[in-house]
PDB file of N, CA and C in Angstrom:
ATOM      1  N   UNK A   1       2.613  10.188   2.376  1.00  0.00           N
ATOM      2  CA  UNK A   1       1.749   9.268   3.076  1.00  0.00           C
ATOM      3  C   UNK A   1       2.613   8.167   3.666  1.00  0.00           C
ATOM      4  N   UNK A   2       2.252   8.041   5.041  1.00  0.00           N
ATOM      5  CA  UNK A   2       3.528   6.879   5.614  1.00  0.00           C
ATOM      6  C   UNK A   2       2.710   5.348   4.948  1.00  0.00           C
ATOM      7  N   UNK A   3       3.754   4.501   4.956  1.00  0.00           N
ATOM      8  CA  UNK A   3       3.451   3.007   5.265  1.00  0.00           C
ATOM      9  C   UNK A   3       3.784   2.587   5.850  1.00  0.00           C
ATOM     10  N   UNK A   4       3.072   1.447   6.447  1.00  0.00           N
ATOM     11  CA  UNK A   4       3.463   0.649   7.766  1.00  0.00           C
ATOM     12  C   UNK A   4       4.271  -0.750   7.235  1.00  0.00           C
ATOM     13  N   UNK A   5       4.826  -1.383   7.994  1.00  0.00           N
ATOM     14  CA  UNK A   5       6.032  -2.003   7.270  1.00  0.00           C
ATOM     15  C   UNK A   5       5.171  -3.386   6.729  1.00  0.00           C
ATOM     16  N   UNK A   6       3.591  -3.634   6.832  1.00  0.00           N
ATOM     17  CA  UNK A   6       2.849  -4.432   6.967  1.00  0.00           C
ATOM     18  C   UNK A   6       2.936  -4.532   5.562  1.00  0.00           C
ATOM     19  N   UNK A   7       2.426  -3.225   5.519  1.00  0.00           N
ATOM     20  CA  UNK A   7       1.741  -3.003   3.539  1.00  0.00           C
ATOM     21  C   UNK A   7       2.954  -3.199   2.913  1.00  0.00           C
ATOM     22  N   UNK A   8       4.015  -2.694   3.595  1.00  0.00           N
ATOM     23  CA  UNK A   8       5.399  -3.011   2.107  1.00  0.00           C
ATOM     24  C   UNK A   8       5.314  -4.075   1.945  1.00  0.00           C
ATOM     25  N   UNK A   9       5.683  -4.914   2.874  1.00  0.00           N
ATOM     26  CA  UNK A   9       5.605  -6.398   3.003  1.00  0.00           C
ATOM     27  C   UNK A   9       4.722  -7.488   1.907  1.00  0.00           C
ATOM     28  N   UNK A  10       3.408  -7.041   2.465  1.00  0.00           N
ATOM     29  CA  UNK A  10       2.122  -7.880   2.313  1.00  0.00           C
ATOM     30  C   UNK A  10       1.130  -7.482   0.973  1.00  0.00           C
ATOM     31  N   UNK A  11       1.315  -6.436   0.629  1.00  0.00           N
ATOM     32  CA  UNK A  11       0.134  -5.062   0.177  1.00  0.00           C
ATOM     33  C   UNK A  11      -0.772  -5.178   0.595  1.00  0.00           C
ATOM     34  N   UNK A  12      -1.915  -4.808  -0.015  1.00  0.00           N
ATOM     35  CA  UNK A  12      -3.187  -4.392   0.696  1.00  0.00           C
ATOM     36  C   UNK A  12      -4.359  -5.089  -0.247  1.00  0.00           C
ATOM     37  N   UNK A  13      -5.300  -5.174  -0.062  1.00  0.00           N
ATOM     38  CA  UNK A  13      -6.050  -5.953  -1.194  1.00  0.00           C
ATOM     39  C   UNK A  13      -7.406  -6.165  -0.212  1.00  0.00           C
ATOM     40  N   UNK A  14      -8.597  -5.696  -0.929  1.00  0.00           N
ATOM     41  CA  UNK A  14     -10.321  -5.836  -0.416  1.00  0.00           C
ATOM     42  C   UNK A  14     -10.498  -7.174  -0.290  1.00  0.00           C
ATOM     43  N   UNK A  15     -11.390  -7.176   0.527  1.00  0.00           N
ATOM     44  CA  UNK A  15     -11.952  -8.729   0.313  1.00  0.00           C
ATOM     45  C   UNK A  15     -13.640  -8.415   0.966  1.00  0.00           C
ATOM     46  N   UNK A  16     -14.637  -9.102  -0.323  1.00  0.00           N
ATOM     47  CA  UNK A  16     -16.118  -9.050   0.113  1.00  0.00           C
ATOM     48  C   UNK A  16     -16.277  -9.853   0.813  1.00  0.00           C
ATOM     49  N   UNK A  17     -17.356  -9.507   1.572  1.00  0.00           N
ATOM     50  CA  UNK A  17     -18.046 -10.286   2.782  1.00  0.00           C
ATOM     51  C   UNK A  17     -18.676 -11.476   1.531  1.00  0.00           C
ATOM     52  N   UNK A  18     -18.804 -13.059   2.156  1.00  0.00           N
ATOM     53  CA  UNK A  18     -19.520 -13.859   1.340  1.00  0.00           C
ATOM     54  C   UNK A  18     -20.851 -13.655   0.719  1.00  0.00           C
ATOM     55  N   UNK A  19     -21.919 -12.503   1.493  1.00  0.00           N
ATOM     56  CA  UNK A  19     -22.862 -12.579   1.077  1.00  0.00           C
ATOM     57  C   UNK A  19     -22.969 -10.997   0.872  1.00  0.00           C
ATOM     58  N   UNK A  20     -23.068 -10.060  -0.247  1.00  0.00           N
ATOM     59  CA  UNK A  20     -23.370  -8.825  -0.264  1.00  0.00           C
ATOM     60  C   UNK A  20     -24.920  -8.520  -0.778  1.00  0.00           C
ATOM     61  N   UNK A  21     -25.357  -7.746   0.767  1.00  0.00           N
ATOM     62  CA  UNK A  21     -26.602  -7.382   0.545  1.00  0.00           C
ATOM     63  C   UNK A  21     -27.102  -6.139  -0.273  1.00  0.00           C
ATOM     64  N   UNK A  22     -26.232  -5.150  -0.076  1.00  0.00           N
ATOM     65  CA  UNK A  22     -26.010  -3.901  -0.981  1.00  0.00           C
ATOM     66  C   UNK A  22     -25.570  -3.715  -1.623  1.00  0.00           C
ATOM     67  N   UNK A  23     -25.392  -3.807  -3.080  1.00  0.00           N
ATOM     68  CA  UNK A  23     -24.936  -3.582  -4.169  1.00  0.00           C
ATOM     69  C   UNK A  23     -24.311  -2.110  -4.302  1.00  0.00           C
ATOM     70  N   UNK A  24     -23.018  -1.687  -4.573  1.00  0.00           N
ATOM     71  CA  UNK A  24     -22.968  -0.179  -4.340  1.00  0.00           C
ATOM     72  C   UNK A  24     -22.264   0.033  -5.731  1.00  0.00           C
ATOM     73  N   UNK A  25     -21.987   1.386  -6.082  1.00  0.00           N
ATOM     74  CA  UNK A  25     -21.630   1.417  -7.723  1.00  0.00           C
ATOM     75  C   UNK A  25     -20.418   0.912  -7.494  1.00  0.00           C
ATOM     76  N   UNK A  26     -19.671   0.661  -6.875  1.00  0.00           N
ATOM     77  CA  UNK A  26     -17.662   0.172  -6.693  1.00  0.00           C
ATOM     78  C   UNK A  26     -18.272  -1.328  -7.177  1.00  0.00           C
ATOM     79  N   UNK A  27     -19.056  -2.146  -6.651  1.00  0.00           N
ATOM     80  CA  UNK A  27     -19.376  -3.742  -6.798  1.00  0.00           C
ATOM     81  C   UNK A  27     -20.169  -3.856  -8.588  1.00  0.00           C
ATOM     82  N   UNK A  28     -21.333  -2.576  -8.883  1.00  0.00           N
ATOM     83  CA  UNK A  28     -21.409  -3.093  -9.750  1.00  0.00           C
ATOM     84  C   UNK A  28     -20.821  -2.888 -10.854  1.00  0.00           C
ATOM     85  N   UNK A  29     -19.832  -1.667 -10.624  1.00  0.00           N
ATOM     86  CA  UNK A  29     -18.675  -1.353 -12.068  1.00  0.00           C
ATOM     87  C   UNK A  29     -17.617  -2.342 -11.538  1.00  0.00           C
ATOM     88  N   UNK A  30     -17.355  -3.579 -11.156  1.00  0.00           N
ATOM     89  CA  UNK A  30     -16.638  -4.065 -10.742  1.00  0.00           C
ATOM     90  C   UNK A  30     -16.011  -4.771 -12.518  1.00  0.00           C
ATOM     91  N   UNK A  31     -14.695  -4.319 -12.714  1.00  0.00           N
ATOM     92  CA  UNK A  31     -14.346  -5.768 -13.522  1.00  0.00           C
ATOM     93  C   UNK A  31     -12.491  -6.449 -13.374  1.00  0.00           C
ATOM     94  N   UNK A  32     -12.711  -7.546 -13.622  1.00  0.00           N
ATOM     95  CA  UNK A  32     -11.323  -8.277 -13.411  1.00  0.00           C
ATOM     96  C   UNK A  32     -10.024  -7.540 -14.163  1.00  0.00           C
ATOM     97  N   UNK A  33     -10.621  -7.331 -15.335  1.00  0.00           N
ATOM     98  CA  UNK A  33      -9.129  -6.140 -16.370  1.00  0.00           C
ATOM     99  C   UNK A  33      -8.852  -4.780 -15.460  1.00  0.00           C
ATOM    100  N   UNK A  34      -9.445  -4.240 -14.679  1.00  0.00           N
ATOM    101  CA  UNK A  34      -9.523  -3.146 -14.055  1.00  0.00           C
ATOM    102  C   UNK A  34      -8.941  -3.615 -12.434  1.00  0.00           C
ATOM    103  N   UNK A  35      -9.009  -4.545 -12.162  1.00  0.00           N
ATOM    104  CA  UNK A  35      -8.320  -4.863 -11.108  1.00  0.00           C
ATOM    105  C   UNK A  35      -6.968  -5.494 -11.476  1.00  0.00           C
ATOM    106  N   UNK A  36      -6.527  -6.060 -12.259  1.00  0.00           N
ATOM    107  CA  UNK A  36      -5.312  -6.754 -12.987  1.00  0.00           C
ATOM    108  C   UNK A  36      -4.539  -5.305 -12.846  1.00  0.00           C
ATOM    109  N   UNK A  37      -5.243  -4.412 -13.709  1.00  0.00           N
ATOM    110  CA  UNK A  37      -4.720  -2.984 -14.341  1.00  0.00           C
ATOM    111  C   UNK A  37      -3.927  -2.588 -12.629  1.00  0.00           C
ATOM    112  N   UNK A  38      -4.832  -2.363 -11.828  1.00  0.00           N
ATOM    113  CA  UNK A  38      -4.725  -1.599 -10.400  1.00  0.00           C
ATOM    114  C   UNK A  38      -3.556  -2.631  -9.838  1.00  0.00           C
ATOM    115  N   UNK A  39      -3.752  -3.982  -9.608  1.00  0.00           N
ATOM    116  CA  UNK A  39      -2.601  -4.831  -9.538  1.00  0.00           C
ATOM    117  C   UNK A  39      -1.328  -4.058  -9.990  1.00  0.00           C
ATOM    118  N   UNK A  40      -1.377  -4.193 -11.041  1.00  0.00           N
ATOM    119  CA  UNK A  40       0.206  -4.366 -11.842  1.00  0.00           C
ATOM    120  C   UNK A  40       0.541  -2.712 -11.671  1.00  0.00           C
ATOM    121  N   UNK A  41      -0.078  -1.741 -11.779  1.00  0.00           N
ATOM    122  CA  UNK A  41       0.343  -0.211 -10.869  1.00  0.00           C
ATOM    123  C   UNK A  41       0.937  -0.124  -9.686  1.00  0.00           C
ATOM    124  N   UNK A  42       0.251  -1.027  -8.728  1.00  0.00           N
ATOM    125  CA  UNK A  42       0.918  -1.215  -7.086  1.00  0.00           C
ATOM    126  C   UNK A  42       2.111  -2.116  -7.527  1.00  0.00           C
ATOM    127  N   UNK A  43       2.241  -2.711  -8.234  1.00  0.00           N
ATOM    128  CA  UNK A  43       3.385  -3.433  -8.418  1.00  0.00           C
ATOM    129  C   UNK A  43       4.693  -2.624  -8.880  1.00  0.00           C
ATOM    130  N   UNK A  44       4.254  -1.917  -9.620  1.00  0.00           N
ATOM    131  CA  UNK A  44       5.084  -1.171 -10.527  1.00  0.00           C
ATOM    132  C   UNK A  44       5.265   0.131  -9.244  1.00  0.00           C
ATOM    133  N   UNK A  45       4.806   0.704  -8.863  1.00  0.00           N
ATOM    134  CA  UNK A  45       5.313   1.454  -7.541  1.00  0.00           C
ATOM    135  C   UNK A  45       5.724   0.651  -6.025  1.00  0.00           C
ATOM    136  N   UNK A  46       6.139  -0.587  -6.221  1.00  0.00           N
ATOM    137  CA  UNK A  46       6.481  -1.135  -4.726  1.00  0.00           C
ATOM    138  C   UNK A  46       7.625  -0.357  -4.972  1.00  0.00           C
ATOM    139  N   UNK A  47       8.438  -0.290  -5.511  1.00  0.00           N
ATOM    140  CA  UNK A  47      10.040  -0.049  -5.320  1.00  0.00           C
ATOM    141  C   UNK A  47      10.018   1.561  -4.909  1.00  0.00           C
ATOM    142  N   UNK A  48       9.744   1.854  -5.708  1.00  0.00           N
ATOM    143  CA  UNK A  48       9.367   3.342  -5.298  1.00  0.00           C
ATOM    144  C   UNK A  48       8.839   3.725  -3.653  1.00  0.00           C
ATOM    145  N   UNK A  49       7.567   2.929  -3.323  1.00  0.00           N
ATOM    146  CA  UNK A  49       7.472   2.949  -2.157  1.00  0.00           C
ATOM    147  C   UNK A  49       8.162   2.575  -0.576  1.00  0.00           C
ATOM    148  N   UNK A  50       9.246   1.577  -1.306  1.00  0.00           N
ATOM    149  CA  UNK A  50       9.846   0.937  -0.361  1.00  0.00           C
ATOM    150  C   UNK A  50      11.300   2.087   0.180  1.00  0.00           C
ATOM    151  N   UNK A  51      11.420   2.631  -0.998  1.00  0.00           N
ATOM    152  CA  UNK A  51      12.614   3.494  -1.345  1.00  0.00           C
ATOM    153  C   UNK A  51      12.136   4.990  -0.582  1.00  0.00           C
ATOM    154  N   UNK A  52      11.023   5.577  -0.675  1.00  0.00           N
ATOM    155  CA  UNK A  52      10.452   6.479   0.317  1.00  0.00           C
ATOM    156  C   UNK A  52      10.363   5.907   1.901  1.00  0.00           C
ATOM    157  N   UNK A  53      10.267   4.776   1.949  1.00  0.00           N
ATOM    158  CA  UNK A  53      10.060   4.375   3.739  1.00  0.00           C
ATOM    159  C   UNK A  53      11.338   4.184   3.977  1.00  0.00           C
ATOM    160  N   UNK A  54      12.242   3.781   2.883  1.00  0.00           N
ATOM    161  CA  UNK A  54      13.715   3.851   3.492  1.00  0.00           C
ATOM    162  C   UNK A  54      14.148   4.890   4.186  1.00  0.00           C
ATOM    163  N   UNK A  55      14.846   5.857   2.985  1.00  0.00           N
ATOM    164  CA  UNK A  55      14.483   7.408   3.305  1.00  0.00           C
ATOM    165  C   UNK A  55      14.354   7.653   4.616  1.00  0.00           C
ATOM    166  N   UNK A  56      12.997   7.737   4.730  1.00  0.00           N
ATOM    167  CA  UNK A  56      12.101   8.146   5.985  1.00  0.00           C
ATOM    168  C   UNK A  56      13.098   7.295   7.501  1.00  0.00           C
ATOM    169  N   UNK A  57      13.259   6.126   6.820  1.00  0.00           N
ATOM    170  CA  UNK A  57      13.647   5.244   8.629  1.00  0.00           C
ATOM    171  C   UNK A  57      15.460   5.794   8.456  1.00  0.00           C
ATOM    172  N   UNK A  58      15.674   6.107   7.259  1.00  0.00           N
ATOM    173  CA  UNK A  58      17.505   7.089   7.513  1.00  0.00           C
ATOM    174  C   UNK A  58      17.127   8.258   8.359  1.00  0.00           C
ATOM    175  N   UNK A  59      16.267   8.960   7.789  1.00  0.00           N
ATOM    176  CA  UNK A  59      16.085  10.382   8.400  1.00  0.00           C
ATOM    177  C   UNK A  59      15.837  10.169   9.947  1.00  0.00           C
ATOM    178  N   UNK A  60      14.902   9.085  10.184  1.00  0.00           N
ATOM    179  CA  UNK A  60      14.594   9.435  11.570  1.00  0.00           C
ATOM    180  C   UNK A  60      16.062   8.648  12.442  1.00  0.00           C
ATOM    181  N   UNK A  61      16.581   7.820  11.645  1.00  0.00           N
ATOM    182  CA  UNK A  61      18.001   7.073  12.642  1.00  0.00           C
ATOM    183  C   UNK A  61      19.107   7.928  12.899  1.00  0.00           C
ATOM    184  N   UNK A  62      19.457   8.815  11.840  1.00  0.00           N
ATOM    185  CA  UNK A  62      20.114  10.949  11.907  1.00  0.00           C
ATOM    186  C   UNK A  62      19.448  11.413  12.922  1.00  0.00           C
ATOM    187  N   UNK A  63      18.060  11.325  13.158  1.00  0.00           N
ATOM    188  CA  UNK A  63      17.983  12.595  14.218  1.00  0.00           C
ATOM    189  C   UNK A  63      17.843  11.920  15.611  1.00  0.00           C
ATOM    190  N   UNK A  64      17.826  10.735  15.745  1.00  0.00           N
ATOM    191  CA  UNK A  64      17.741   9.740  17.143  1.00  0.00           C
ATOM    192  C   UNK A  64      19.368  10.129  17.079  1.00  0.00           C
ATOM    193  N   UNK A  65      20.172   9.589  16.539  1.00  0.00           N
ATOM    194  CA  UNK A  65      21.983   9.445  16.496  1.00  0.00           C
ATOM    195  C   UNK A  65      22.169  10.906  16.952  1.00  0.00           C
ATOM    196  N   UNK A  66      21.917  12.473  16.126  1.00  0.00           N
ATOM    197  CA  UNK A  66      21.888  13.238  17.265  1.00  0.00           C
ATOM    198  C   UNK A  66      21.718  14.006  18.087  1.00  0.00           C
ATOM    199  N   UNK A  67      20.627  13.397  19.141  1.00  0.00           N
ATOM    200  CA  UNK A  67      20.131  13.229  20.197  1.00  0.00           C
ATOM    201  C   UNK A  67      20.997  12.765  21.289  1.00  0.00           C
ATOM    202  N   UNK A  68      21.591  11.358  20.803  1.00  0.00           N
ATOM    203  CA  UNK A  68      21.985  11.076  21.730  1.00  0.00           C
ATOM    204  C   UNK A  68      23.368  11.479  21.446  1.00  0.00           C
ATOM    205  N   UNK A  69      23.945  11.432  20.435  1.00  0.00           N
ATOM    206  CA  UNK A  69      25.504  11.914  20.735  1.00  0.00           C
ATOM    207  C   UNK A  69      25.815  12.915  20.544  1.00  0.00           C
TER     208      UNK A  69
END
């Protein structure tokens, strides 16, 4: 799965509208230990992820390099 250099950067993270009119099962199984949990997983795979987009921007700078030479 690619990432864009946004998400390495920044990560990614929901945010509710101020007023939710629909309650859906994601909002009402919602709890803070379960998001901490999901936190500290993305944390624990940044390196990993950053280390696959590396990778990826070597591979493609090899096949631009030759192309042109």
């Amino acid at each position: 799965m690619g990432e864009s250099p946004y998400s390495l950067a920044f990560g990614t993270e929901g945010v509710l509208p101020p007023e939710v009119i629909f309650l859906t099962l994601r909002i009402e199984n919602f709890t803070p230990e379960a998001l901490e949990a999901g936190l500290r997983k993305n944390l624990d795979m940044l390196k990993e992820r950053r280390a696959k987009a590396h990778l990826k921007n070597l591979h493609y700078q090899r096949a631009v390099a030759q192309l042109y030479n």
